[in-house]
Amino acid sequence: MLKNLVPLTKLFGTIAFSFWALVFNTPAPLLGLVVVEVMLLAACGNLRRNLKAFFSLCVFSVFLGLVQLLGGGSLESAYITGLRMLSMTVVFIILLTTTRLQDLTAALVKQIKIPYEYAFMFTAALRFVPDFIAESRYVREAQSCRGLSAKGNIFKKIKNYMAVIQPLILKSLSRSETMALSLELRAFGSNEHSFMSNVAPRFADYALMAVMVLVSVFVVYGRMTDYSLLFQILG
């Protein structure tokens, strides 16, 4: 179902889910939001392929919660911090795994009227994220074959990981220079761009976006009601 929606609807949904994650201030609705996102990821058939990335985000969420807890926050605020980060990142996985970047660029240019140069920079940055992760794995395996050890205390691990970061940065700079040269040879930004994909929203897309707007209004109204009750209690 998600793959049948146009990129504008999925981008709108990404913004809506991120907005809800920012508005919710208790663990229960944030946990429900994460569950819904995982169900959506499973419904589009991409959960198993992104299971490793999801668990990595869960570990990072726990780390953020521990930082919040050690910084003097309460246990509830630690839960909220971790779940909020998790809910705001899983939705981007859904967007990237169900949308072709060419279609996303076309939607940004044709529907939102963003200049092509800025839309291209945004989608190009998204495209390089999985490449950067894969490249880091290859560099780490190559350095392990050369005798790089991942054992020891945390300071030794950070020192050894510099042997991975340095070639990774050099490879990224080389790739960006190659891409810049390729764009320059193709006269990037000097002509009009046409898109073959049909990314115009349909009735189902408009209906879904309207539902998300109504849910957003309901969520904000609920927060305002909570605040008014709190003011009445304090008064």
Coordinates of C-alpha atoms in Angstrom, one line a residue:
M1 CA 0.0 0.0 0.0
L2 CA 2.7 2.5 0.9
K3 CA 4.5 1.8 -2.3
N4 CA 1.4 2.9 -4.2
L5 CA 1.4 6.4 -2.6
V6 CA 3.1 9.3 -4.2
P7 CA 6.4 10.6 -2.7
L8 CA 4.6 13.8 -1.5
T9 CA 2.2 11.8 0.7
K10 CA 5.1 9.8 2.2
L11 CA 7.1 13.0 2.8
F12 CA 4.0 14.6 4.4
G13 CA 3.6 11.5 6.6
T14 CA 7.2 11.7 7.6
I15 CA 6.8 15.2 8.8
A16 CA 3.5 14.4 10.5
F17 CA 5.0 11.4 12.5
S18 CA 8.0 13.6 13.5
F19 CA 5.6 16.3 14.6
W20 CA 3.6 13.9 16.7
A21 CA 6.8 12.6 18.3
L22 CA 7.7 16.1 19.3
V23 CA 4.2 16.8 20.7
F24 CA 3.8 13.6 22.7
N25 CA 5.4 14.0 26.2
T26 CA 4.6 10.6 27.8
P27 CA 6.1 7.2 27.0
A28 CA 2.9 5.4 26.2
P29 CA 1.9 7.3 23.0
L30 CA 5.5 7.5 21.8
L31 CA 5.8 3.7 22.2
G32 CA 2.5 3.3 20.3
L33 CA 4.0 5.5 17.5
V34 CA 7.1 3.3 17.3
V35 CA 4.9 0.2 17.1
V36 CA 2.8 1.7 14.3
E37 CA 6.0 2.6 12.4
V38 CA 7.4 -0.9 12.8
M39 CA 4.0 -2.4 11.6
L40 CA 4.2 -0.1 8.5
L41 CA 7.7 -1.1 7.8
A42 CA 6.7 -4.8 8.1
A43 CA 3.6 -4.1 5.9
C44 CA 5.7 -2.8 3.0
G45 CA 8.0 -5.9 3.3
N46 CA 11.2 -4.1 4.3
L47 CA 11.4 -5.0 8.0
R48 CA 13.7 -7.9 7.7
R49 CA 16.1 -6.1 5.4
N50 CA 16.3 -3.1 7.8
L51 CA 16.3 -5.1 11.0
K52 CA 19.9 -4.4 11.7
A53 CA 19.5 -0.7 11.2
F54 CA 16.4 -0.8 13.5
F55 CA 18.3 -2.6 16.3
S56 CA 21.2 -0.1 15.9
L57 CA 18.7 2.7 16.4
C58 CA 17.3 1.0 19.5
V59 CA 20.8 0.7 21.0
F60 CA 21.4 4.4 20.3
S61 CA 18.0 5.2 21.8
V62 CA 18.9 3.4 25.0
F63 CA 22.2 5.3 25.0
L64 CA 20.4 8.6 24.8
G65 CA 18.1 7.6 27.6
L66 CA 21.0 6.7 29.8
V67 CA 22.7 10.0 29.1
Q68 CA 19.4 11.7 30.0
L69 CA 19.2 9.7 33.2
L70 CA 22.8 10.2 34.2
G71 CA 22.4 13.9 33.5
G72 CA 19.9 14.2 36.3
G73 CA 16.7 13.5 34.5
S74 CA 14.0 11.2 35.7
L75 CA 13.3 7.7 34.5
E76 CA 10.3 8.8 32.5
S77 CA 12.2 11.6 30.8
A78 CA 14.8 9.0 29.8
Y79 CA 12.1 6.8 28.3
I80 CA 10.7 9.8 26.4
T81 CA 14.1 10.9 25.0
G82 CA 14.9 7.4 23.7
L83 CA 11.4 6.7 22.2
R84 CA 11.2 10.2 20.7
M85 CA 14.5 9.7 18.9
L86 CA 13.5 6.2 17.8
S87 CA 10.1 7.3 16.4
M88 CA 11.6 10.2 14.5
T89 CA 14.3 8.0 12.8
V90 CA 12.3 4.9 11.9
V91 CA 9.8 6.9 9.9
F92 CA 12.8 8.1 7.7
I93 CA 13.7 4.4 7.1
I94 CA 10.1 3.9 5.8
L95 CA 10.4 6.9 3.5
L96 CA 13.7 5.8 2.0
T97 CA 12.8 2.2 1.6
T98 CA 9.5 2.8 -0.1
T99 CA 10.4 5.8 -2.3
R100 CA 12.8 6.1 -5.3
L101 CA 15.0 9.1 -4.8
Q102 CA 14.3 10.2 -8.4
D103 CA 10.6 10.3 -7.6
L104 CA 11.3 12.2 -4.4
T105 CA 13.3 14.8 -6.3
A106 CA 10.5 15.1 -8.8
A107 CA 7.9 15.6 -6.0
L108 CA 10.1 18.3 -4.3
V109 CA 10.4 20.2 -7.6
K110 CA 7.0 19.8 -9.1
Q111 CA 4.7 19.8 -6.0
I112 CA 6.6 21.7 -3.4
K113 CA 8.3 24.0 -5.9
I114 CA 11.7 23.7 -4.4
P115 CA 14.5 24.7 -6.8
Y116 CA 16.0 21.7 -8.5
E117 CA 19.5 22.3 -7.2
Y118 CA 18.3 22.2 -3.5
A119 CA 16.1 19.2 -4.1
F120 CA 19.0 17.4 -5.8
M121 CA 21.3 18.2 -2.8
F122 CA 18.8 16.8 -0.4
T123 CA 18.2 13.5 -2.2
A124 CA 21.9 13.1 -3.0
A125 CA 22.7 13.4 0.7
L126 CA 20.1 10.7 1.4
R127 CA 21.5 8.5 -1.3
F128 CA 25.0 8.6 0.1
V129 CA 24.0 7.5 3.6
P130 CA 23.7 3.7 2.8
D131 CA 26.8 4.0 0.6
F132 CA 28.7 5.6 3.5
I133 CA 27.6 2.9 5.9
A134 CA 28.7 0.2 3.5
E135 CA 32.0 1.9 2.8
S136 CA 32.7 2.1 6.5
R137 CA 32.1 -1.7 6.8
Y138 CA 34.5 -2.4 3.9
V139 CA 37.2 -0.1 5.4
R140 CA 36.8 -1.8 8.8
E141 CA 37.1 -5.2 7.3
A142 CA 40.2 -4.2 5.3
Q143 CA 41.9 -2.7 8.4
S144 CA 41.0 -5.9 10.4
C145 CA 42.9 -7.9 7.8
R146 CA 45.9 -5.7 8.3
G147 CA 45.9 -6.5 12.1
L148 CA 43.7 -3.8 13.5
S149 CA 42.3 -4.9 16.8
A150 CA 38.9 -3.9 18.2
K151 CA 39.7 -5.1 21.7
G152 CA 40.7 -3.1 24.7
N153 CA 39.1 -0.3 26.8
I154 CA 37.0 2.4 25.2
F155 CA 40.0 4.8 24.8
K156 CA 42.0 2.2 22.9
K157 CA 39.0 1.4 20.7
I158 CA 38.5 5.1 19.9
K159 CA 42.2 5.4 19.0
N160 CA 42.1 2.2 16.8
Y161 CA 38.9 3.4 15.1
M162 CA 40.8 6.5 13.8
A163 CA 42.4 4.1 11.4
V164 CA 39.0 3.5 9.9
I165 CA 37.8 7.2 10.0
Q166 CA 40.8 8.6 8.1
P167 CA 40.5 6.5 4.9
L168 CA 36.7 6.8 5.1
I169 CA 36.9 10.6 5.0
L170 CA 39.4 10.5 2.2
K171 CA 37.2 8.1 0.2
S172 CA 34.2 10.4 0.8
L173 CA 36.1 13.5 -0.3
S174 CA 37.2 11.7 -3.5
R175 CA 33.7 10.6 -4.2
S176 CA 32.3 14.1 -3.7
E177 CA 34.9 15.6 -6.0
T178 CA 34.1 13.0 -8.7
M179 CA 30.4 13.7 -8.4
A180 CA 31.0 17.5 -8.6
L181 CA 33.1 17.1 -11.7
S182 CA 30.5 14.8 -13.3
L183 CA 27.8 17.4 -12.6
E184 CA 29.9 20.2 -14.0
L185 CA 30.5 18.3 -17.2
R186 CA 26.8 17.7 -17.6
A187 CA 26.1 21.5 -17.2
F188 CA 24.2 21.0 -13.9
G189 CA 21.8 23.9 -13.2
S190 CA 22.0 25.5 -16.6
N191 CA 18.9 24.1 -18.2
E192 CA 15.3 23.0 -17.4
H193 CA 14.7 19.6 -16.0
S194 CA 11.9 17.2 -17.0
F195 CA 10.8 14.2 -15.1
M196 CA 9.4 11.0 -16.5
S197 CA 7.7 9.8 -13.3
N198 CA 4.1 10.8 -12.6
V199 CA 4.2 11.9 -9.0
A200 CA 0.9 13.9 -8.9
P201 CA -1.2 13.1 -5.8
R202 CA -4.4 11.1 -6.3
F203 CA -7.6 11.1 -4.3
A204 CA -6.3 8.5 -1.9
D205 CA -3.2 10.7 -1.3
Y206 CA -5.3 13.8 -0.5
A207 CA -7.5 11.8 1.8
L208 CA -4.6 10.3 3.7
M209 CA -3.0 13.8 4.1
A210 CA -6.3 15.2 5.3
V211 CA -6.5 12.4 7.9
M212 CA -3.0 13.2 9.1
V213 CA -3.8 16.9 9.4
L214 CA -6.9 16.0 11.5
V215 CA -4.8 13.7 13.7
S216 CA -2.3 16.5 14.2
V217 CA -5.0 19.0 15.2
F218 CA -6.5 16.4 17.6
V219 CA -3.0 15.8 19.2
V220 CA -2.3 19.6 19.6
Y221 CA -5.8 20.1 21.0
G222 CA -5.2 17.3 23.5
R223 CA -2.0 18.9 24.6
M224 CA -3.7 22.3 25.0
T225 CA -6.5 20.7 27.1
D226 CA -3.9 19.1 29.3
Y227 CA -2.3 22.5 29.8
S228 CA -5.6 24.2 30.6
L229 CA -6.4 21.4 33.2
L230 CA -2.9 21.9 34.7
F231 CA -3.4 25.7 35.0
Q232 CA -6.8 25.1 36.7
I233 CA -5.2 22.7 39.2
L234 CA -2.4 25.2 39.9
G235 CA -4.8 28.0 40.2

